[in-house]
Short mmCIF file of C-alpha atoms and ligand atoms in Angstrom, two decimals:
data_model
loop_
_atom_site.label_atom_id
_atom_site.label_comp_id
_atom_site.label_asym_id
_atom_site.label_seq_id
_atom_site.Cartn_x
_atom_site.Cartn_y
_atom_site.Cartn_z
CA MET A 1 -1.57 26.16 14.19
CA PRO A 2 -2.61 23.89 11.35
CA ASP A 3 -1.47 24.63 7.86
CA LYS A 4 -4.18 25.90 5.57
CA LYS A 5 -5.95 23.01 3.92
CA LEU A 6 -4.76 22.38 0.43
CA LYS A 7 -7.06 20.88 -2.13
CA PRO A 8 -4.93 18.48 -4.14
CA PRO A 9 -6.29 18.28 -7.69
CA TYR A 10 -6.63 14.48 -7.72
CA LYS A 11 -9.02 14.18 -4.82
CA GLU A 12 -12.50 13.33 -5.99
CA GLU A 13 -14.25 13.04 -2.67
CA PRO A 14 -13.26 13.76 0.90
CA ASP A 15 -12.32 10.75 2.98
CA GLU A 16 -12.37 10.81 6.71
CA PHE A 17 -9.42 8.47 7.37
CA LEU A 18 -7.45 7.55 4.30
CA ALA A 19 -7.55 8.34 0.60
CA LEU A 20 -6.23 5.88 -1.96
CA ASP A 21 -5.57 7.38 -5.34
CA TYR A 22 -4.49 5.12 -8.17
CA ASN A 23 -5.06 7.26 -11.25
CA ASN A 24 -1.36 7.13 -11.99
CA LEU A 25 -1.45 3.37 -12.43
CA THR A 26 -3.85 3.48 -15.31
CA GLU A 27 -3.26 3.25 -19.07
CA GLU A 28 -4.74 6.69 -19.45
CA ALA A 29 -2.04 8.16 -17.21
CA LEU A 30 0.91 6.02 -18.29
CA GLY A 31 0.17 5.09 -21.89
CA PRO A 32 -1.08 1.89 -23.57
CA GLY A 33 0.55 -1.30 -22.36
CA LYS A 34 2.26 0.50 -19.50
CA GLY A 35 -0.62 1.07 -17.14
CA LEU A 36 -3.56 -1.00 -16.02
CA GLY A 37 -6.43 -1.08 -18.53
CA ALA A 38 -10.02 -2.26 -18.69
CA ASP A 39 -9.03 -5.95 -18.93
CA ASP A 40 -6.78 -5.67 -15.91
CA PHE A 41 -9.55 -4.07 -13.86
CA ALA A 42 -11.95 -6.83 -14.91
CA GLU A 43 -9.39 -9.41 -13.73
CA LEU A 44 -8.92 -7.43 -10.53
CA LYS A 45 -12.62 -7.68 -9.79
CA ALA A 46 -12.59 -11.45 -10.22
CA VAL A 47 -9.44 -12.16 -8.19
CA LEU A 48 -10.51 -9.85 -5.36
CA ALA A 49 -13.89 -11.56 -5.14
CA ALA A 50 -12.11 -14.88 -4.66
CA ALA A 51 -9.70 -13.40 -2.09
CA TYR A 52 -12.64 -11.89 -0.19
CA LYS A 53 -14.29 -15.27 0.10
CA ASP A 54 -11.05 -16.83 1.28
CA ILE A 55 -10.25 -14.14 3.88
CA GLU A 56 -13.79 -14.01 5.23
CA ALA A 57 -13.74 -17.79 5.68
CA LYS A 58 -10.39 -17.64 7.47
CA TYR A 59 -11.58 -14.78 9.67
CA ARG A 60 -14.71 -16.68 10.65
CA LYS A 61 -12.63 -19.74 11.48
CA GLY A 62 -10.55 -17.61 13.89
CA GLU A 63 -7.39 -17.82 11.77
CA LEU A 64 -6.85 -14.06 11.60
CA PRO A 65 -7.00 -12.94 15.24
CA PHE A 66 -5.02 -9.77 14.52
CA MET A 67 -8.17 -8.43 12.83
CA ASP A 68 -9.94 -8.28 16.18
CA LEU A 69 -7.18 -6.52 18.13
CA PRO A 70 -8.77 -3.06 17.78
CA ARG A 71 -11.76 -4.32 19.79
CA ASP A 72 -9.90 -6.08 22.59
CA PRO A 73 -11.46 -4.78 25.80
CA ASP A 74 -8.75 -5.79 28.28
CA VAL A 75 -5.29 -4.78 27.06
CA PRO A 76 -6.11 -1.07 26.55
CA LYS A 77 -7.32 -0.88 30.16
CA ALA A 78 -4.17 -2.53 31.46
CA VAL A 79 -1.82 -0.34 29.42
CA ARG A 80 -3.59 2.87 30.44
CA LYS A 81 -3.13 1.92 34.07
CA LEU A 82 0.50 1.18 33.43
CA ALA A 83 0.88 4.53 31.66
CA GLU A 84 -0.42 6.44 34.66
CA MET A 85 1.99 4.67 36.95
CA GLY A 86 4.91 5.13 34.51
CA ARG A 87 4.21 8.80 33.94
CA LYS A 88 4.70 9.57 37.62
CA ARG A 89 7.75 7.40 38.15
CA PHE A 90 9.89 7.09 35.05
CA GLU A 91 11.93 9.24 32.70
CA ASN A 92 12.61 6.51 30.13
CA VAL A 93 10.75 3.56 28.69
CA VAL A 94 13.17 1.22 26.90
CA VAL A 95 11.86 -1.45 24.53
CA LEU A 96 14.05 -4.52 24.09
CA GLY A 97 12.74 -6.23 20.99
CA ILE A 98 13.35 -6.70 17.30
CA GLY A 99 11.33 -6.92 14.07
CA GLY A 100 7.64 -7.04 14.75
CA SER A 101 8.32 -6.60 18.45
CA ALA A 102 9.86 -3.16 17.85
CA LEU A 103 8.90 -1.58 14.53
CA GLY A 104 5.23 -0.91 15.32
CA ALA A 105 5.93 1.07 18.48
CA SER A 106 8.69 3.02 16.71
CA ALA A 107 6.41 3.83 13.82
CA VAL A 108 3.47 5.02 15.91
CA PHE A 109 5.62 6.90 18.39
CA SER A 110 7.33 8.87 15.61
CA ALA A 111 4.02 9.55 13.95
CA LEU A 112 2.14 10.74 16.99
CA ARG A 113 4.56 12.22 19.49
CA PRO A 114 6.56 15.35 18.64
CA LEU A 115 9.63 14.42 16.65
CA ASN A 116 11.78 15.98 19.38
CA HIS A 117 9.86 14.27 22.20
CA ASN A 118 12.93 12.57 23.67
CA ASP A 119 14.94 15.83 23.71
CA LEU A 120 12.28 17.95 25.42
CA PRO A 121 12.67 18.77 29.14
CA PRO A 122 10.44 16.55 31.33
CA ALA A 123 7.91 19.30 32.08
CA LYS A 124 7.32 19.95 28.39
CA ARG A 125 7.43 16.32 27.40
CA GLY A 126 4.92 15.27 30.07
CA TRP A 127 5.67 11.59 29.49
CA PRO A 128 8.75 9.35 29.59
CA ARG A 129 11.09 9.14 26.58
CA LEU A 130 10.81 6.08 24.35
CA ILE A 131 14.00 4.30 23.35
CA VAL A 132 13.63 1.25 21.10
CA CYS A 133 16.65 -1.02 21.11
CA ASP A 134 16.19 -3.15 18.01
CA ASN A 135 19.85 -3.78 17.30
CA ILE A 136 22.60 -5.46 19.26
CA ASP A 137 25.62 -3.61 17.93
CA PRO A 138 27.64 -3.37 21.18
CA GLU A 139 28.48 0.25 20.30
CA GLY A 140 24.86 1.27 19.98
CA PHE A 141 23.56 -0.72 22.92
CA SER A 142 26.33 0.48 25.26
CA ALA A 143 25.66 4.05 24.20
CA VAL A 144 21.99 3.67 25.19
CA LEU A 145 22.74 1.97 28.51
CA GLU A 146 25.43 4.47 29.48
CA GLY A 147 22.95 7.29 28.97
CA LEU A 148 20.34 5.84 31.34
CA ASP A 149 19.75 6.34 35.00
CA LEU A 150 18.35 2.91 35.85
CA LYS A 151 16.38 4.31 38.80
CA ASN A 152 14.26 6.28 36.37
CA THR A 153 14.04 3.69 33.64
CA TYR A 154 11.36 1.12 32.82
CA PHE A 155 12.24 -1.77 30.52
CA ASN A 156 9.76 -3.61 28.33
CA VAL A 157 11.23 -6.81 26.94
CA ILE A 158 9.09 -7.99 24.03
CA SER A 159 9.47 -11.37 22.37
CA LYS A 160 6.65 -13.61 21.22
CA SER A 161 8.87 -16.68 21.05
CA GLY A 162 11.02 -15.76 24.00
CA ALA A 163 13.87 -17.33 22.08
CA THR A 164 15.19 -14.57 19.83
CA ALA A 165 18.91 -14.38 20.58
CA GLU A 166 19.16 -10.61 20.08
CA THR A 167 16.32 -9.71 22.43
CA MET A 168 17.16 -12.31 25.01
CA SER A 169 20.79 -11.28 25.21
CA GLN A 170 19.74 -7.65 25.70
CA PHE A 171 17.32 -8.83 28.37
CA MET A 172 20.04 -10.77 30.19
CA ILE A 173 22.37 -7.74 30.18
CA VAL A 174 19.67 -5.41 31.48
CA TYR A 175 18.43 -7.87 34.10
CA ASP A 176 21.96 -8.27 35.41
CA GLN A 177 22.53 -4.50 35.52
CA LEU A 178 19.26 -3.88 37.34
CA GLN A 179 20.15 -6.58 39.83
CA ARG A 180 23.62 -5.16 40.46
CA THR A 181 22.55 -1.54 40.59
CA LEU A 182 19.17 -1.61 42.29
CA GLY A 183 19.04 -5.06 43.87
CA ARG A 184 17.08 -8.21 43.02
CA SER A 185 13.90 -7.10 44.66
CA ALA A 186 13.74 -3.86 42.62
CA ILE A 187 13.77 -5.58 39.24
CA LYS A 188 10.02 -6.13 39.33
CA GLU A 189 9.32 -2.43 39.49
CA HIS A 190 11.40 -1.77 36.36
CA LEU A 191 10.36 -4.61 34.09
CA LEU A 192 7.43 -5.49 31.88
CA ILE A 193 7.60 -8.79 30.00
CA THR A 194 5.50 -9.08 26.86
CA THR A 195 5.45 -12.62 25.49
CA ASP A 196 3.33 -15.60 24.59
CA PRO A 197 0.62 -16.22 27.20
CA GLU A 198 1.67 -19.87 27.68
CA ASP A 199 4.83 -20.90 25.89
CA GLY A 200 8.55 -20.08 25.82
CA VAL A 201 11.29 -19.41 28.30
CA LEU A 202 10.31 -15.77 28.72
CA ARG A 203 6.87 -16.83 29.87
CA LYS A 204 8.52 -19.20 32.36
CA ILE A 205 10.72 -16.37 33.68
CA ALA A 206 7.72 -14.05 33.94
CA ASP A 207 5.64 -16.55 35.85
CA SER A 208 8.32 -17.99 38.10
CA GLY A 209 9.70 -14.56 39.01
CA ASP A 210 6.20 -13.09 39.37
CA PHE A 211 7.09 -10.27 36.96
CA PHE A 212 4.38 -8.10 35.49
CA SER A 213 3.60 -9.40 32.03
CA LEU A 214 1.29 -8.83 29.13
CA PRO A 215 0.38 -11.32 26.39
CA VAL A 216 1.29 -11.43 22.72
CA PRO A 217 -2.04 -12.94 21.65
CA LYS A 218 -2.02 -16.48 20.26
CA GLY A 219 -1.97 -16.55 16.47
CA VAL A 220 -0.77 -12.94 16.15
CA GLY A 221 2.71 -12.70 14.59
CA GLY A 222 5.10 -9.86 15.35
CA ARG A 223 4.39 -7.79 12.26
CA PHE A 224 0.61 -7.93 12.97
CA SER A 225 0.97 -7.12 16.66
CA VAL A 226 1.31 -3.32 16.88
CA LEU A 227 -2.27 -2.98 18.14
CA SER A 228 -1.78 -5.59 20.86
CA ALA A 229 0.16 -5.14 24.12
CA VAL A 230 3.33 -5.30 21.99
CA GLY A 231 2.78 -1.81 20.63
CA LEU A 232 0.17 -0.42 23.02
CA ALA A 233 2.12 -0.71 26.27
CA PRO A 234 5.21 1.32 25.26
CA LEU A 235 3.04 3.75 23.29
CA ALA A 236 0.58 4.44 26.14
CA MET A 237 3.49 4.84 28.53
CA THR A 238 5.02 7.56 26.37
CA GLY A 239 1.89 9.61 25.83
CA VAL A 240 0.25 8.19 22.69
CA ASN A 241 -3.53 8.28 22.74
CA VAL A 242 -4.11 4.55 22.34
CA THR A 243 -7.88 4.91 22.72
CA ASP A 244 -8.08 6.95 19.53
CA LEU A 245 -5.46 4.82 17.81
CA LEU A 246 -7.64 1.77 18.42
CA ALA A 247 -10.82 3.63 17.45
CA GLY A 248 -9.31 4.44 14.04
CA ALA A 249 -8.15 0.85 13.67
CA ALA A 250 -11.63 -0.41 14.63
CA ARG A 251 -13.11 1.70 11.88
CA ALA A 252 -10.56 0.22 9.44
CA GLN A 253 -11.56 -3.26 10.64
CA GLU A 254 -15.22 -2.52 9.79
CA ASP A 255 -14.22 -1.18 6.39
CA ALA A 256 -11.97 -4.18 5.74
CA ARG A 257 -14.99 -6.48 6.00
CA LYS A 258 -16.87 -4.62 3.25
CA PRO A 259 -16.99 -6.01 -0.33
CA PRO A 260 -13.69 -5.54 -2.17
CA ALA A 261 -14.66 -2.65 -4.46
CA ALA A 262 -15.35 -0.40 -1.45
CA ASN A 263 -12.45 -1.74 0.53
CA LYS A 264 -9.09 0.01 0.46
CA ALA A 265 -7.15 -2.91 1.91
CA TYR A 266 -8.33 -5.15 -0.93
CA VAL A 267 -7.90 -2.53 -3.65
CA PHE A 268 -4.38 -1.70 -2.47
CA ALA A 269 -3.42 -5.40 -2.36
CA GLY A 270 -5.10 -6.14 -5.68
CA LEU A 271 -3.47 -3.30 -7.57
CA ASN A 272 -0.02 -4.29 -6.35
CA TYR A 273 -0.74 -7.93 -7.24
CA LEU A 274 -1.66 -6.95 -10.78
CA LEU A 275 1.37 -4.68 -11.12
CA THR A 276 3.60 -7.53 -10.02
CA THR A 277 2.05 -10.37 -12.00
CA ALA A 278 0.86 -8.56 -15.16
CA LYS A 279 3.34 -5.68 -15.39
CA LYS A 280 6.44 -7.26 -13.79
CA ARG A 281 6.70 -4.52 -11.15
CA ASN A 282 8.61 -6.39 -8.47
CA LEU A 283 9.53 -3.40 -6.35
CA LEU A 284 7.25 -1.20 -4.29
CA VAL A 285 8.92 1.97 -3.14
CA MET A 286 7.08 3.25 -0.05
CA MET A 287 7.82 6.96 -0.07
CA PRO A 288 6.38 9.00 2.80
CA TYR A 289 6.46 12.74 2.44
CA SER A 290 6.54 13.12 6.18
CA ASP A 291 9.30 12.79 8.76
CA ALA A 292 6.63 11.60 11.17
CA LEU A 293 5.64 8.76 8.84
CA SER A 294 9.17 7.78 7.92
CA ARG A 295 9.26 4.95 10.48
CA THR A 296 5.85 3.77 9.24
CA ALA A 297 7.57 2.96 5.92
CA ASP A 298 10.09 0.84 7.89
CA TRP A 299 7.23 -0.93 9.63
CA PHE A 300 5.50 -1.46 6.27
CA GLY A 301 8.73 -2.83 4.79
CA GLN A 302 8.74 -5.63 7.38
CA LEU A 303 5.04 -6.27 6.99
CA TRP A 304 5.22 -6.58 3.18
CA ASN A 305 8.57 -8.35 2.86
CA GLU A 306 8.14 -10.92 5.60
CA SER A 307 4.56 -11.59 4.58
CA LEU A 308 5.07 -11.88 0.81
CA GLY A 309 8.61 -13.17 0.34
CA LYS A 310 7.79 -16.87 0.22
CA ALA A 311 9.45 -19.61 -1.86
CA ARG A 312 6.39 -21.84 -2.05
CA ARG A 313 2.69 -21.52 -2.42
CA LEU A 314 0.28 -23.22 -0.08
CA ASP A 315 -0.17 -26.04 -2.64
CA GLY A 316 3.58 -26.69 -2.54
CA SER A 317 4.34 -25.26 -5.98
CA PRO A 318 7.13 -22.66 -6.36
CA ASN A 319 5.93 -19.09 -5.90
CA PRO A 320 7.11 -17.07 -8.88
CA TRP A 321 5.92 -13.69 -7.58
CA ALA A 322 7.15 -11.41 -4.87
CA GLN A 323 6.91 -7.67 -4.57
CA THR A 324 9.76 -6.31 -2.47
CA SER A 325 9.12 -3.13 -0.54
CA VAL A 326 11.91 -0.61 -0.16
CA LYS A 327 11.77 2.80 1.46
CA ALA A 328 12.48 6.33 0.24
CA LEU A 329 11.79 9.58 2.05
CA GLY A 330 10.31 12.66 0.39
CA VAL A 331 11.65 15.18 -0.31
CA THR A 332 15.10 14.01 0.80
CA ASP A 333 15.32 11.14 -1.68
CA GLN A 334 14.04 13.22 -4.59
CA HIS A 335 17.66 14.35 -4.62
CA SER A 336 19.20 10.87 -4.38
CA GLN A 337 16.98 7.93 -5.45
CA LEU A 338 14.40 9.60 -7.64
CA GLN A 339 16.52 9.77 -10.81
CA MET A 340 16.53 5.95 -10.83
CA TYR A 341 12.79 5.76 -10.30
CA MET A 342 12.16 8.31 -13.08
CA GLU A 343 14.48 6.99 -15.78
CA GLY A 344 16.37 3.92 -14.51
CA SER A 345 15.45 0.24 -14.40
CA ASP A 346 11.75 0.02 -14.93
CA GLU A 347 10.46 -2.54 -12.37
CA LYS A 348 9.12 -0.28 -9.67
CA THR A 349 5.88 1.19 -8.41
CA VAL A 350 6.14 4.17 -6.09
CA CYS A 351 3.58 4.54 -3.32
CA PHE A 352 3.43 8.04 -1.89
CA LEU A 353 2.35 8.37 1.70
CA GLY A 354 1.45 11.76 3.06
CA ALA A 355 -1.06 13.97 4.83
CA ASP A 356 -3.22 16.72 3.40
CA VAL A 357 -2.62 19.01 6.33
CA SER A 358 0.62 19.61 8.18
CA ARG A 359 0.44 19.90 11.96
CA HIS A 360 2.89 22.79 11.92
CA LEU A 361 2.71 26.05 10.08
CA VAL A 362 6.14 27.29 9.05
CA ASN A 363 5.97 30.35 6.84
CA ILE A 364 8.67 31.21 4.38
CA PRO A 365 9.32 34.92 4.89
CA ALA A 366 8.57 37.25 2.00
CA ILE A 367 12.14 38.47 1.62
CA PHE A 368 14.42 38.77 -1.42
CA ARG A 369 11.39 39.91 -3.45
CA ASP A 370 13.61 41.36 -6.19
CA HIS A 371 15.15 37.94 -6.94
CA GLU A 372 12.72 36.20 -9.27
CA GLU A 373 14.32 32.81 -8.41
CA LEU A 374 13.20 33.21 -4.77
CA ALA A 375 10.24 35.54 -4.92
CA TYR A 376 7.73 32.72 -5.59
CA LEU A 377 8.68 31.06 -2.29
CA GLY A 378 8.26 34.08 -0.01
CA GLY A 379 4.89 34.30 1.69
CA ARG A 380 4.09 30.59 1.11
CA SER A 381 4.46 27.86 3.75
CA LEU A 382 6.90 24.96 3.95
CA GLY A 383 3.84 22.68 4.16
CA GLU A 384 2.58 23.94 0.81
CA LEU A 385 5.95 23.39 -0.78
CA PHE A 386 6.13 19.91 0.72
CA THR A 387 2.69 18.96 -0.63
CA PHE A 388 3.32 20.32 -4.07
CA GLU A 389 6.66 18.50 -4.27
CA ARG A 390 4.79 15.25 -3.56
CA LEU A 391 2.02 15.97 -6.08
CA GLY A 392 4.49 17.24 -8.69
CA THR A 393 6.73 14.19 -8.31
CA ALA A 394 3.75 11.84 -8.69
CA ARG A 395 2.76 13.60 -11.90
CA ALA A 396 6.32 13.67 -13.24
CA LEU A 397 6.67 9.92 -12.67
CA ALA A 398 3.36 9.30 -14.48
CA GLU A 399 4.50 11.43 -17.44
CA SER A 400 7.63 9.29 -17.57
CA GLY A 401 5.43 6.18 -17.77
CA ARG A 402 6.26 5.16 -14.19
CA PRO A 403 3.31 3.82 -12.16
CA ASN A 404 2.60 5.36 -8.80
CA LEU A 405 -0.21 5.52 -6.30
CA SER A 406 -0.91 7.60 -3.20
CA LEU A 407 -2.08 6.89 0.29
CA THR A 408 -3.07 10.18 1.90
CA LEU A 409 -4.25 10.83 5.43
CA PRO A 410 -6.39 13.93 5.90
CA LYS A 411 -4.03 14.70 8.78
CA ILE A 412 -1.74 12.65 10.99
CA SER A 413 -3.71 11.75 14.13
CA PRO A 414 -4.09 8.69 16.36
CA ALA A 415 -7.25 7.67 14.53
CA THR A 416 -5.87 8.04 11.01
CA VAL A 417 -2.65 6.25 11.91
CA GLY A 418 -4.61 3.40 13.52
CA TYR A 419 -6.73 3.21 10.37
CA LEU A 420 -3.68 3.17 8.10
CA LEU A 421 -1.83 0.42 10.03
CA HIS A 422 -4.81 -1.86 10.22
CA THR A 423 -5.67 -1.35 6.55
CA LEU A 424 -2.12 -2.24 5.48
CA GLU A 425 -2.07 -5.32 7.71
CA VAL A 426 -5.28 -6.56 6.05
CA ALA A 427 -3.75 -5.71 2.66
CA ALA A 428 -0.78 -7.97 3.45
CA VAL A 429 -3.10 -10.86 4.26
CA VAL A 430 -5.22 -10.22 1.17
CA SER A 431 -2.02 -10.26 -0.91
CA GLY A 432 -1.12 -13.62 0.60
CA SER A 433 -4.46 -14.97 -0.61
CA LEU A 434 -3.93 -13.49 -4.11
CA TYR A 435 -0.48 -15.07 -4.50
CA GLY A 436 -1.61 -18.31 -2.86
CA ILE A 437 1.05 -18.13 -0.14
CA ASP A 438 1.01 -18.05 3.66
CA PRO A 439 1.46 -14.41 4.67
CA LEU A 440 1.62 -15.24 8.39
CA ASP A 441 4.80 -17.30 8.59
CA GLN A 442 8.48 -16.36 8.10
CA PRO A 443 10.52 -19.52 7.46
CA GLY A 444 13.44 -17.52 6.02
CA VAL A 445 13.84 -15.52 9.22
CA GLU A 446 13.72 -18.74 11.24
CA LEU A 447 16.53 -20.28 9.20
CA GLY A 448 18.82 -17.33 9.94
CA LYS A 449 18.00 -17.66 13.63
CA ARG A 450 19.05 -21.35 13.56
CA PHE A 451 22.44 -20.53 12.06
CA THR A 452 22.97 -18.02 14.88
CA TYR A 453 22.08 -20.65 17.48
CA GLY A 454 24.56 -23.07 15.86
CA LEU A 455 27.38 -20.53 15.76
CA MET A 456 26.72 -19.49 19.36
CA GLY A 457 26.87 -23.12 20.51
CA ARG A 458 23.23 -23.68 21.44
CA GLN A 459 22.49 -27.30 22.22
CA GLY A 460 20.82 -29.18 19.38
CA TYR A 461 21.95 -26.75 16.63
CA SER A 462 25.50 -27.99 15.87
CA ILE A 463 24.41 -29.08 12.39
CA PHE A 464 24.07 -25.36 11.49
CA LYS A 465 27.65 -24.74 12.56
CA GLU A 466 28.74 -27.57 10.27
CA ARG A 467 26.72 -26.08 7.44
CA TYR A 468 28.33 -22.73 8.06
CA ASN A 469 31.82 -24.24 7.99
CA LYS A 470 31.03 -25.85 4.67
CA GLY A 471 30.45 -22.35 3.33
CA LEU A 472 33.86 -21.22 4.65
CA SER A 473 35.68 -23.86 2.63
CA LEU A 474 34.06 -22.48 -0.55
CA LYS A 475 35.34 -19.03 0.32
CA LYS A 476 38.96 -20.34 0.40
CA LYS A 477 38.56 -21.99 -3.01
CA TYR A 478 37.41 -18.86 -4.87
CA ILE A 479 39.70 -16.19 -3.43
CA LEU A 480 41.04 -13.89 -6.18
CA LYS A 481 44.79 -13.70 -6.29
O1 LIG B 501 7.13 -10.46 12.43
C1 LIG B 501 7.73 -11.36 12.96
O2 LIG B 501 7.13 -12.41 13.31
C2 LIG B 501 9.20 -11.30 13.25
O3 LIG B 501 9.80 -10.17 12.71
C3 LIG B 501 9.43 -11.28 14.77
O4 LIG B 501 8.72 -10.18 15.31
C4 LIG B 501 10.89 -11.15 15.14
O5 LIG B 501 11.64 -12.19 14.53
C5 LIG B 501 11.09 -11.22 16.64
O6 LIG B 501 10.54 -12.40 17.15
P1 LIG B 501 10.13 -12.54 18.66
O7 LIG B 501 9.06 -11.55 18.96
O8 LIG B 501 9.72 -13.95 18.82
O9 LIG B 501 11.38 -12.23 19.46
#
């Protein structure tokens, strides 16, 4: 039963999919010099107009194919078919992938399936479990594999490049186990390969072995791929309504083409740009007040950090600005991190993420009425308490001169989550335009990958082993005695 709808005081008008409230970033809320004032908003208007022109031109040239994913006619059909097959046959769907090949499915699955989905008995669950293996700690990976009956398990290996050492080593282990346990000919029935449509070793393996495969669309990087086969296949197979997810995202896509003032993706990006460049707010704390949206903050962390953490601008000059996103969880981190956000180093903006209506009604019983310290709780709901903690914390931060903004879904549903994800993806690209950087590449991640190749002895990468050894000699020199 849904919780009774609360009317938060800040909401000026109802919004079908997503409300963005930034009152607590303004000078009026935070005090002169602290918050954004009339001059800042005038600048915002000008820089967003320029970004809009830039993004629209790129979109028209076909440089932002992720923006059209919500309207792809083919992949949703294919994944729905797969889901029907998987529902009848499998107990587990296991994703082998990392970064953008894993975080989107994790985020949407946690948001839209019951939080205890994997623990429910099959009849209640109705769909396979989803297990996302995005780490290669031998302890963790063995624990997952030991708990699986391979006969009932479907593996989805996801790698755009087909070269990521973590994913490919997991794939090799699983492939070998399937072969040994079920036989070579059975592998096909237990494996989906999601990779580049043309390039990479995984594509070669898919084609030469005639394995079922789906494409990571050309020009769509991992962190922008949740609404492609990368996210949709595992999500559909575990019971997420991908039709509604895409419908919400399609609505966000329409809205993201509107002029900046009426466009939440642009306003969100622009406000954070101003906070970073004019107010030296280099940290964005994404703080969901929702267990279901907790993994969405992890997904957002990758989106923001990999897109915006760039050493150079497109014109080659050094990029002086970067807004790092970190995660906190309400209310849990009110009792751990919040003290720092309220009174400590003053370089942060907090972004609250929540929903107006909880999907579960949990009443606090009206007991202990004669204890004044508890009487106010009895007869209320946990959802009310949760919402007021979020609203109260936002106000308390503002009173302490700490900027914060809120993204609020009317409720957590496939459509609103689709809308949120697409809006934030567009915001990342708009931010790239504002800072003058390329939000679609990740040269820093690539460098780390090359060191791994060198240390693992991959042909052609020995120079990275030498560079690593150079670092070791420094270590010896500076040891404290
Ligand atoms: O967003 C990105 O592009 C990265 O995080 C990648 O998703 C990640 O490095 C994994 O790459 P791949 O899908 O090629 O295995």
